[in-house]
Coordinates of C-alpha atoms and ligand atoms in Angstrom, one line a residue:
M470 CA -33.9 3.5 -10.8
I471 CA -31.1 1.5 -12.5
Q472 CA -28.9 -0.1 -9.9
T473 CA -25.1 0.4 -9.9
I474 CA -23.1 -2.8 -9.3
V475 CA -19.7 -2.5 -7.6
V476 CA -17.5 -5.5 -8.1
G477 CA -15.2 -6.1 -5.2
A478 CA -15.4 -4.9 -1.5
G479 CA -11.7 -3.9 -1.0
V480 CA -11.1 -0.3 0.0
A481 CA -11.5 0.9 -3.6
G482 CA -14.9 -0.8 -3.9
L483 CA -16.2 0.4 -0.5
V484 CA -15.1 4.0 -1.1
V485 CA -16.5 4.1 -4.6
A486 CA -19.7 2.5 -3.4
R487 CA -20.1 5.0 -0.5
E488 CA -19.5 8.0 -2.8
L489 CA -22.0 6.7 -5.4
V490 CA -24.6 6.2 -2.7
L491 CA -24.0 9.8 -1.6
L492 CA -24.6 10.9 -5.2
G493 CA -27.9 9.1 -5.2
H494 CA -27.1 5.7 -6.8
A495 CA -28.8 2.5 -5.7
V496 CA -25.7 0.4 -5.1
R497 CA -25.1 -3.3 -4.9
I498 CA -21.7 -4.7 -3.9
L499 CA -20.6 -8.2 -5.1
E500 CA -17.6 -9.7 -3.3
A501 CA -16.0 -13.0 -4.1
S502 CA -14.6 -13.8 -0.6
D503 CA -16.5 -14.0 2.7
H504 CA -15.2 -10.7 4.1
P505 CA -14.8 -7.1 3.2
G506 CA -11.5 -5.1 3.0
G507 CA -9.4 -7.1 0.5
Q508 CA -5.8 -6.4 1.3
V509 CA -6.8 -4.4 4.4
A510 CA -7.3 -7.3 6.9
G511 CA -6.4 -8.0 10.5
H512 CA -6.2 -10.6 13.1
L513 CA -6.6 -10.6 16.9
V514 CA -3.7 -11.3 19.3
G515 CA -5.5 -11.5 22.6
D516 CA -7.7 -8.5 22.4
V517 CA -5.3 -6.4 20.2
R518 CA -6.0 -6.3 16.5
L519 CA -2.9 -6.5 14.2
D520 CA -3.0 -5.6 10.6
L521 CA -2.3 -8.5 8.2
G522 CA -2.1 -6.4 5.1
A523 CA -1.9 -2.6 4.8
E524 CA -0.8 -1.2 8.1
A525 CA -0.6 2.5 7.3
F526 CA -1.4 5.2 4.7
A527 CA 0.8 7.9 3.1
T528 CA 0.1 11.3 4.5
R529 CA 1.3 13.1 1.4
D530 CA -1.1 15.6 -0.1
G531 CA -3.4 15.1 3.0
V532 CA -5.8 13.0 0.8
V533 CA -6.4 10.2 3.3
S534 CA -6.4 12.4 6.3
A535 CA -9.1 14.6 4.7
Y536 CA -11.1 11.5 3.8
L537 CA -10.8 10.1 7.3
E538 CA -12.0 13.5 8.7
R539 CA -15.1 13.2 6.5
L540 CA -15.7 9.8 7.9
G541 CA -15.3 11.1 11.5
L542 CA -12.1 9.0 12.0
A543 CA -9.6 11.9 12.4
Q544 CA -9.4 11.4 16.1
R545 CA -8.2 7.9 15.7
V546 CA -5.1 8.7 13.5
V547 CA -1.9 7.6 15.1
A548 CA 1.7 8.5 14.1
P549 CA 4.6 6.0 13.9
L550 CA 7.9 6.2 15.8
D551 CA 10.0 9.1 14.5
A552 CA 13.0 7.0 13.4
P553 CA 14.4 6.0 10.0
A554 CA 14.0 2.6 8.5
W555 CA 17.2 0.6 7.9
L556 CA 18.7 -1.1 4.9
C557 CA 20.3 -4.5 4.8
T558 CA 22.8 -4.2 1.9
A559 CA 23.7 -7.0 -0.5
T560 CA 26.8 -7.6 1.5
G561 CA 24.8 -7.9 4.7
D562 CA 25.7 -4.6 6.3
L563 CA 22.9 -3.0 8.3
V564 CA 22.7 0.8 7.9
P565 CA 20.1 3.4 8.4
L566 CA 18.5 4.6 5.2
P567 CA 19.9 7.9 4.0
A568 CA 18.3 10.7 6.1
V569 CA 16.8 12.7 3.2
S570 CA 15.6 10.5 0.5
L571 CA 12.4 9.5 -1.3
L572 CA 11.9 5.9 -2.1
G573 CA 15.6 5.6 -1.6
I574 CA 16.5 8.3 -4.1
P575 CA 19.0 10.4 -2.2
S576 CA 18.9 14.2 -2.0
A577 CA 22.7 14.3 -1.5
P578 CA 24.5 11.5 -3.4
L579 CA 27.8 12.2 -1.8
A580 CA 26.4 12.1 1.8
R581 CA 28.2 9.7 4.0
D582 CA 25.1 7.5 4.5
V583 CA 24.7 7.2 0.8
V584 CA 28.4 6.4 0.1
R585 CA 28.2 3.7 2.7
V586 CA 25.6 1.9 0.7
V587 CA 26.6 2.5 -2.9
G588 CA 30.3 3.0 -2.7
R589 CA 32.3 6.1 -3.7
G590 CA 32.1 5.3 -7.5
G591 CA 28.3 4.9 -7.3
A592 CA 28.0 8.1 -5.3
W593 CA 30.0 10.1 -7.8
R594 CA 27.9 8.7 -10.6
G595 CA 24.9 9.9 -8.7
L596 CA 26.3 13.4 -8.7
V597 CA 26.1 13.5 -12.6
D598 CA 22.3 14.1 -12.0
A599 CA 23.0 17.7 -10.9
L600 CA 25.0 18.4 -14.2
L601 CA 22.3 17.1 -16.6
P602 CA 19.6 19.4 -17.9
G603 CA 16.2 18.7 -16.2
P604 CA 14.4 17.2 -19.2
V605 CA 17.0 14.3 -19.4
G606 CA 15.2 11.2 -18.5
S607 CA 11.9 13.0 -17.7
R608 CA 10.0 11.1 -20.5
L609 CA 11.2 7.7 -19.5
P610 CA 8.3 5.5 -18.5
T611 CA 9.5 3.8 -15.3
L612 CA 11.1 5.0 -12.1
G613 CA 14.0 2.5 -12.7
A614 CA 14.8 4.0 -16.1
L615 CA 14.7 7.5 -14.8
V616 CA 16.9 6.9 -11.8
R617 CA 19.4 4.8 -13.8
R618 CA 19.7 7.5 -16.5
R619 CA 20.3 10.3 -14.0
M620 CA 22.0 8.7 -11.1
G621 CA 23.4 5.4 -12.4
D622 CA 23.1 1.6 -11.6
A623 CA 24.5 1.6 -8.2
I624 CA 22.0 4.0 -6.7
L625 CA 19.2 2.3 -8.5
E626 CA 20.0 -1.3 -7.6
R627 CA 21.5 -0.9 -4.1
L628 CA 19.4 1.9 -2.7
V629 CA 16.2 2.5 -4.7
A630 CA 15.3 -1.1 -5.6
P631 CA 15.2 -2.5 -2.1
V632 CA 13.0 0.4 -0.9
V633 CA 10.6 0.1 -3.9
E634 CA 10.4 -3.6 -3.7
G635 CA 9.6 -3.4 0.0
I636 CA 6.8 -0.9 -0.6
H637 CA 5.4 -1.7 -4.1
S638 CA 6.4 -5.4 -4.4
T639 CA 8.0 -4.7 -7.7
H640 CA 11.3 -3.6 -9.2
P641 CA 11.6 0.1 -10.1
D642 CA 12.1 -1.0 -13.7
R643 CA 8.4 -2.1 -13.6
L644 CA 7.1 0.9 -11.6
P645 CA 5.6 3.7 -13.7
V646 CA 7.0 7.1 -12.9
S647 CA 3.5 8.3 -12.3
A648 CA 3.4 6.1 -9.1
V649 CA 5.5 8.8 -7.5
P650 CA 3.2 11.9 -8.0
G651 CA 5.1 15.1 -8.5
L652 CA 8.5 13.6 -9.2
V653 CA 8.8 14.6 -12.8
H654 CA 7.2 18.0 -12.2
N655 CA 9.8 18.7 -9.5
L656 CA 12.6 17.3 -11.6
L657 CA 11.8 19.8 -14.4
R658 CA 11.3 22.6 -11.9
E659 CA 14.6 21.9 -10.0
N660 CA 16.7 20.6 -13.0
S661 CA 17.9 17.7 -10.9
L662 CA 16.5 14.6 -9.4
S663 CA 18.3 15.0 -6.1
R664 CA 17.0 18.6 -5.7
A665 CA 13.5 17.4 -6.7
V666 CA 13.7 15.0 -3.7
T667 CA 14.7 17.8 -1.4
R668 CA 11.9 20.0 -2.7
M669 CA 9.3 17.2 -2.2
R670 CA 10.5 16.5 1.3
I671 CA 10.3 20.2 2.2
D672 CA 6.9 20.5 0.7
A673 CA 5.6 17.4 2.5
P674 CA 3.2 18.0 5.4
A675 CA 4.9 18.3 8.7
G676 CA 5.2 15.1 10.7
S677 CA 5.8 11.6 9.4
L678 CA 5.2 10.4 5.9
V679 CA 2.8 7.7 7.0
A680 CA 0.2 7.3 9.7
S681 CA -2.3 4.6 10.8
L682 CA -5.5 4.2 12.8
E683 CA -5.9 3.1 16.4
G684 CA -7.4 -0.4 16.1
G685 CA -5.5 -0.9 12.8
M686 CA -6.3 0.0 9.2
T687 CA -9.2 -2.4 9.4
S688 CA -11.0 0.3 11.4
L689 CA -11.4 2.1 8.1
V690 CA -13.0 -1.0 6.5
D691 CA -15.3 -1.5 9.6
H692 CA -16.3 2.2 9.3
L693 CA -17.1 2.1 5.6
V694 CA -19.1 -1.1 5.9
A695 CA -21.1 0.3 8.8
D696 CA -21.8 3.5 6.8
L697 CA -22.9 1.5 3.8
D698 CA -25.1 -0.7 6.0
R699 CA -26.7 2.5 7.3
F700 CA -27.3 3.6 3.8
G701 CA -29.0 0.3 3.1
V702 CA -26.2 -1.2 1.0
R703 CA -25.5 -4.9 1.7
I704 CA -22.3 -6.6 0.5
E705 CA -23.1 -9.9 -1.2
F706 CA -20.3 -12.2 -0.1
G707 CA -19.3 -15.4 -1.9
T708 CA -20.3 -13.8 -5.2
R709 CA -17.6 -14.0 -7.8
V710 CA -18.0 -12.0 -11.0
V711 CA -16.8 -14.0 -13.9
E712 CA -17.7 -11.5 -16.7
A713 CA -18.1 -7.7 -16.4
H714 CA -19.7 -5.4 -19.0
A715 CA -20.8 -1.8 -18.8
D716 CA -24.4 -2.8 -18.3
R717 CA -24.3 -6.3 -16.7
V718 CA -22.2 -8.9 -14.9
V719 CA -22.2 -12.6 -14.9
I720 CA -21.8 -14.1 -11.4
D721 CA -20.9 -17.4 -9.9
R722 CA -22.3 -18.0 -6.4
G723 CA -20.9 -21.5 -6.3
D724 CA -24.2 -23.0 -7.6
V725 CA -24.4 -25.0 -10.8
Q726 CA -25.9 -22.1 -12.8
L727 CA -24.2 -18.8 -13.5
E728 CA -26.5 -15.8 -13.2
E729 CA -26.6 -12.5 -15.0
I730 CA -27.4 -9.2 -13.2
A731 CA -28.2 -6.0 -15.1
G732 CA -27.0 -2.6 -13.9
R733 CA -24.3 0.0 -14.4
V734 CA -21.0 -1.7 -13.5
V735 CA -17.9 -0.3 -11.7
I736 CA -15.0 -2.8 -11.4
A737 CA -13.1 -2.7 -8.1
A738 CA -11.5 -6.1 -8.4
P739 CA -8.5 -7.4 -10.3
G740 CA -8.6 -9.8 -13.2
L741 CA -11.7 -8.6 -15.0
V742 CA -10.2 -6.1 -17.4
V743 CA -7.5 -6.3 -20.1
D744 CA -4.9 -3.9 -21.4
S745 CA -4.5 -2.7 -24.9
Q746 CA -2.7 -6.0 -25.8
G747 CA -5.7 -8.0 -24.6
A748 CA -3.7 -9.2 -21.5
P749 CA -5.2 -9.3 -18.0
G750 CA -3.0 -7.5 -15.5
E751 CA -0.1 -9.4 -13.9
T752 CA -0.3 -10.3 -10.2
T753 CA 2.6 -10.6 -7.8
E754 CA 2.7 -12.7 -4.6
T755 CA 3.7 -11.4 -1.2
H756 CA 4.0 -13.8 1.7
L757 CA 3.8 -12.3 5.2
V758 CA 4.9 -14.0 8.4
T759 CA 4.0 -12.2 11.6
L760 CA 5.8 -13.3 14.8
V761 CA 4.4 -12.4 18.2
L762 CA 7.2 -12.7 20.8
S763 CA 6.7 -13.3 24.5
A764 CA 7.2 -10.5 27.1
S765 CA 10.1 -12.3 28.6
G766 CA 13.5 -13.6 27.3
P767 CA 16.8 -12.2 26.0
H768 CA 15.1 -10.6 23.0
V769 CA 13.0 -8.2 25.2
S770 CA 15.8 -5.8 26.2
A771 CA 17.4 -6.1 22.8
L772 CA 14.3 -5.1 21.0
A773 CA 13.0 -2.5 23.5
D774 CA 15.1 0.3 22.0
A775 CA 14.0 -0.2 18.4
P776 CA 17.5 -1.3 17.2
R777 CA 16.5 -0.9 13.6
G778 CA 14.1 2.0 13.8
T779 CA 10.7 1.1 12.2
G780 CA 12.2 -1.8 10.3
V781 CA 14.6 -3.0 7.6
L782 CA 14.4 -3.2 3.8
V783 CA 16.6 -5.9 2.3
A784 CA 18.7 -5.6 -0.9
R785 CA 18.9 -8.7 -3.1
G786 CA 22.0 -10.9 -3.0
G787 CA 22.5 -11.4 0.7
T788 CA 21.7 -14.4 2.9
V789 CA 18.5 -13.0 4.3
H790 CA 15.5 -14.4 2.4
A791 CA 12.9 -11.7 3.6
R792 CA 12.5 -8.6 1.4
A793 CA 11.5 -6.4 4.4
L794 CA 10.9 -6.6 8.1
T795 CA 8.6 -4.3 10.1
H796 CA 9.3 -4.0 13.8
V797 CA 5.6 -3.5 14.5
T798 CA 5.8 -2.7 18.2
A799 CA 8.6 -0.3 17.7
K800 CA 6.9 1.5 14.7
W801 CA 3.6 1.9 16.5
P802 CA 4.0 2.9 20.1
H803 CA 0.3 2.6 20.8
L804 CA 0.5 -1.2 19.9
R805 CA 3.6 -1.7 22.1
S806 CA 1.7 -0.4 25.2
A807 CA -1.4 -2.4 24.3
L808 CA 0.6 -5.6 23.9
E809 CA 2.1 -5.3 27.4
G810 CA 5.7 -6.1 26.7
R811 CA 5.2 -8.6 23.8
E812 CA 7.1 -7.7 20.7
V813 CA 5.7 -8.1 17.1
V814 CA 7.8 -8.4 13.9
R815 CA 6.4 -8.8 10.5
L816 CA 8.5 -10.2 7.6
S817 CA 7.5 -10.2 3.9
Y818 CA 8.8 -12.6 1.3
E819 CA 8.5 -13.2 -2.4
H820 CA 8.3 -17.0 -1.9
P821 CA 6.5 -18.9 0.9
A822 CA 8.5 -18.9 4.2
D823 CA 7.9 -20.8 7.4
A824 CA 8.2 -19.6 11.0
D825 CA 11.8 -21.0 11.4
Q826 CA 13.0 -19.0 8.3
A827 CA 11.2 -15.9 9.6
L828 CA 12.8 -16.3 13.0
R829 CA 16.3 -16.7 11.5
D830 CA 15.8 -13.6 9.3
A831 CA 14.4 -11.6 12.2
A832 CA 17.3 -12.4 14.4
T833 CA 19.8 -11.4 11.7
L834 CA 18.0 -8.2 10.8
L835 CA 17.4 -7.1 14.3
G836 CA 20.9 -8.2 15.5
S837 CA 19.4 -10.1 18.4
T838 CA 19.1 -13.6 19.7
I839 CA 15.5 -14.8 19.3
T840 CA 14.8 -18.3 20.4
S841 CA 11.9 -20.4 19.1
D842 CA 10.4 -20.7 22.5
A843 CA 10.0 -16.9 22.5
V844 CA 7.4 -17.2 19.7
E845 CA 3.9 -17.1 21.2
H846 CA 2.0 -16.8 17.9
V847 CA 2.7 -17.1 14.2
G848 CA 0.4 -15.5 11.5
S849 CA 1.0 -16.4 7.9
V850 CA -0.8 -15.0 4.9
T851 CA -0.3 -14.8 1.2
W852 CA -1.4 -11.8 -0.8
F853 CA -1.9 -11.6 -4.6
R854 CA -1.4 -8.1 -5.7
A855 CA -2.6 -6.7 -9.0
Q856 CA 0.1 -4.8 -10.9
R857 CA -0.9 -1.7 -12.7
L858 CA -2.4 -1.7 -16.2
V859 CA -4.2 0.7 -18.5
P860 CA -7.6 -0.9 -19.1
T861 CA -9.4 -0.9 -22.4
G862 CA -13.2 -1.0 -22.7
D863 CA -16.0 1.1 -21.4
V864 CA -16.4 -0.1 -17.8
P865 CA -15.2 2.2 -15.1
V866 CA -12.4 0.6 -13.1
V867 CA -11.1 1.7 -9.7
G868 CA -8.5 0.1 -7.3
E869 CA -4.9 -0.7 -7.2
Q870 CA -4.6 -2.0 -10.8
V871 CA -5.4 1.4 -12.2
A872 CA -4.6 3.8 -9.3
G873 CA -1.4 2.2 -8.2
T874 CA -0.4 0.7 -4.9
G875 CA -1.4 2.2 -1.6
L876 CA -4.4 3.5 0.1
A877 CA -3.7 7.1 -0.7
A878 CA -3.7 6.5 -4.4
V879 CA -6.6 4.0 -4.3
I880 CA -8.9 6.3 -2.1
Q881 CA -8.2 9.4 -4.1
H882 CA -8.9 7.6 -7.4
A883 CA -12.1 6.0 -6.2
V884 CA -13.5 9.3 -4.9
E885 CA -12.6 11.0 -8.2
T886 CA -14.1 8.2 -10.3
A887 CA -17.4 8.3 -8.4
R888 CA -17.6 12.1 -8.9
S889 CA -16.8 11.7 -12.6
L890 CA -19.7 9.2 -12.9
G891 CA -22.0 11.7 -11.3
A892 CA -25.6 11.3 -10.1
P893 CA -27.8 8.7 -11.8
G894 CA -30.0 10.8 -14.1
D895 CA -33.1 11.9 -12.3
S896 CA -31.9 11.1 -8.8
V897 CA -30.7 13.4 -5.9
S898 CA -27.9 15.0 -7.9
G899 CA -25.7 17.3 -5.9
C900 CA -27.0 16.3 -2.5
T901 CA -24.5 16.8 0.2
E902 CA -23.1 14.1 2.5
G903 CA -25.2 15.5 5.4
T904 CA -28.5 15.6 3.5
K905 CA -28.0 12.1 2.1
K906 CA -27.3 10.7 5.6
E907 CA -30.6 12.3 6.7
N908 CA -32.4 10.8 3.8
V909 CA -31.2 7.3 4.4
A910 CA -31.1 7.3 8.2
Ligands
LIG300 C1 1.1 -7.0 2.8 C2 0.6 -5.7 2.3 C3 1.0 -4.5 2.9 C4 0.5 -3.3 2.5 N1 0.9 -2.2 3.2 C5 0.3 -1.0 2.8 C6 0.6 0.1 3.6 O1 1.2 0.1 4.7 N2 0.0 1.3 3.2 C7 -0.7 1.4 2.0 O2 -1.1 2.5 1.7 N3 -0.9 0.3 1.2 C8 -0.4 -0.9 1.6 N4 -0.7 -2.0 0.9 C9 -1.4 -1.8 -0.4 C10 -3.0 -1.6 -0.2 O3 -3.4 -2.5 0.8 C11 -3.7 -1.8 -1.5 O4 -3.1 -0.9 -2.5 C12 -5.2 -1.5 -1.4 O5 -5.7 -2.1 -0.2 C13 -5.8 -2.1 -2.6 O6 -7.2 -2.0 -2.5 P1 -8.2 -2.5 -3.7 O7 -9.6 -2.3 -3.2 O8 -7.8 -1.8 -5.0 O9 -7.9 -4.0 -3.9 P2 -8.1 -5.3 -3.0 O10 -7.8 -4.9 -1.6 O11 -7.2 -6.4 -3.6 O12 -9.6 -5.6 -3.1 C14 -10.2 -6.3 -4.2 C15 -11.4 -7.0 -3.7 O13 -12.0 -7.6 -4.9 C16 -12.4 -9.0 -4.5 N5 -12.5 -9.7 -5.8 C17 -11.4 -10.2 -6.6 N6 -11.9 -10.7 -7.7 C18 -13.2 -10.7 -7.6 C19 -14.3 -11.1 -8.5 N7 -14.0 -11.7 -9.7 N8 -15.6 -10.9 -8.1 C20 -15.9 -10.2 -7.0 N9 -14.9 -9.8 -6.1 C21 -13.6 -10.0 -6.4 C22 -11.3 -9.4 -3.6 O14 -11.8 -10.5 -2.8 C23 -11.1 -8.2 -2.8 O15 -12.0 -8.1 -1.7 C24 -0.3 -3.2 1.3 C25 -0.7 -4.4 0.7 C26 -0.2 -5.6 1.2 C27 -0.7 -6.9 0.5

């Protein structure tokens, strides 16, 4: 049987590989680094594992929940604190994000919590949205263009941009509207962007908009790797693919000689495909600093009540360098009890930042004195994230660069791609998950 080569062992690669195995493919996974998971990675603080990359998944559409159920992980899903995130405005004010909003797009532009951020003039401009016919702006390519057209600059730059940058690491002017599934559909249905937001919030599954896994999102990676191992699929680490074609790849294992391997190829790694202009996708850098604070000191009582809910998104223009802060131990109650009084905050930056900078930003954003002797542990990591592109060529591509940011989008797209590739000719087409597990056990 012709083998199928999956390039990259991030979540997209692991998911597509598992689905293809279940469809009867003989799969080989090539991974450049020495570990699986890509942007889903963790580190241990004592015996508690903290996420260093993705820490949650979007619950919208129930895609990831259904997938976790198939993997037998449904019992390990944990919900975050039910409290809003906050916004640090360009003038340094700290305010809760508007109660009913989607990526910062308000459902009620004149609500007091919106006026507080965008000013009265910005809020009135936002109201114009309700007077415009639904199709106005609906064909614009980016979220930024759509929001600017319907609600104006103030709502876009002061409210939507900090939220989008905190989540997608890019300005809404560079985020395709398709990254917010259902938004245009609901805009046309409701004839207003603000009413579309209300509709989408009403239609969202009950409970919070995100969830995580006990043991961190890396539990998902562990589980997928263990499953693939059971199916006889090994990940070949330290194997960088330097060229990918539909029927072969060229690899570099660090030896003098490059090697060619034949097989059907699925790309689940950035940098190997080009768009219609012949350009490889852009990457953005995100620098994360995680601070683990001791269980004693003046910060303890100040942080115990989650003073900024789950965390703070930061608008450009102020004195704080971080783009976002997650109050990890407030957001995830199961971690707070496991860490026995220690507090964890995680800050993300566009440019490298050291622990002192992170400490200053955390103190400002949390409104609390945090002294350097309270810091028990610092974790720093830099992520290179692939921006979205429309690939040309005949090699199937999965992962963030085509599906968009986030585990929900990546998992759904990887499952659908595997199904569209189907069974490999004469193999066990149509076998169910259960029967394949029996076959390979
Ligand atoms: C700090 C941070 C926080 C995040 N938070 C969340 C969150 O809370 N919720 C959420 O849903 N999403 C979050 N995300 C986004 C989410 O993690 C990603 O969208 C998703 O993990 C991308 O998976 P992927 O498999 O497409 O890519 P990656 O995880 O980037 O995997 C690509 C893999 O390919 C390998 N590779 C690269 N080049 C080659 C090559 N030439 N040959 C072989 N292998 C190669 C890489 O080493 C890597 O293992 C976050 C991301 C970051 C960085």
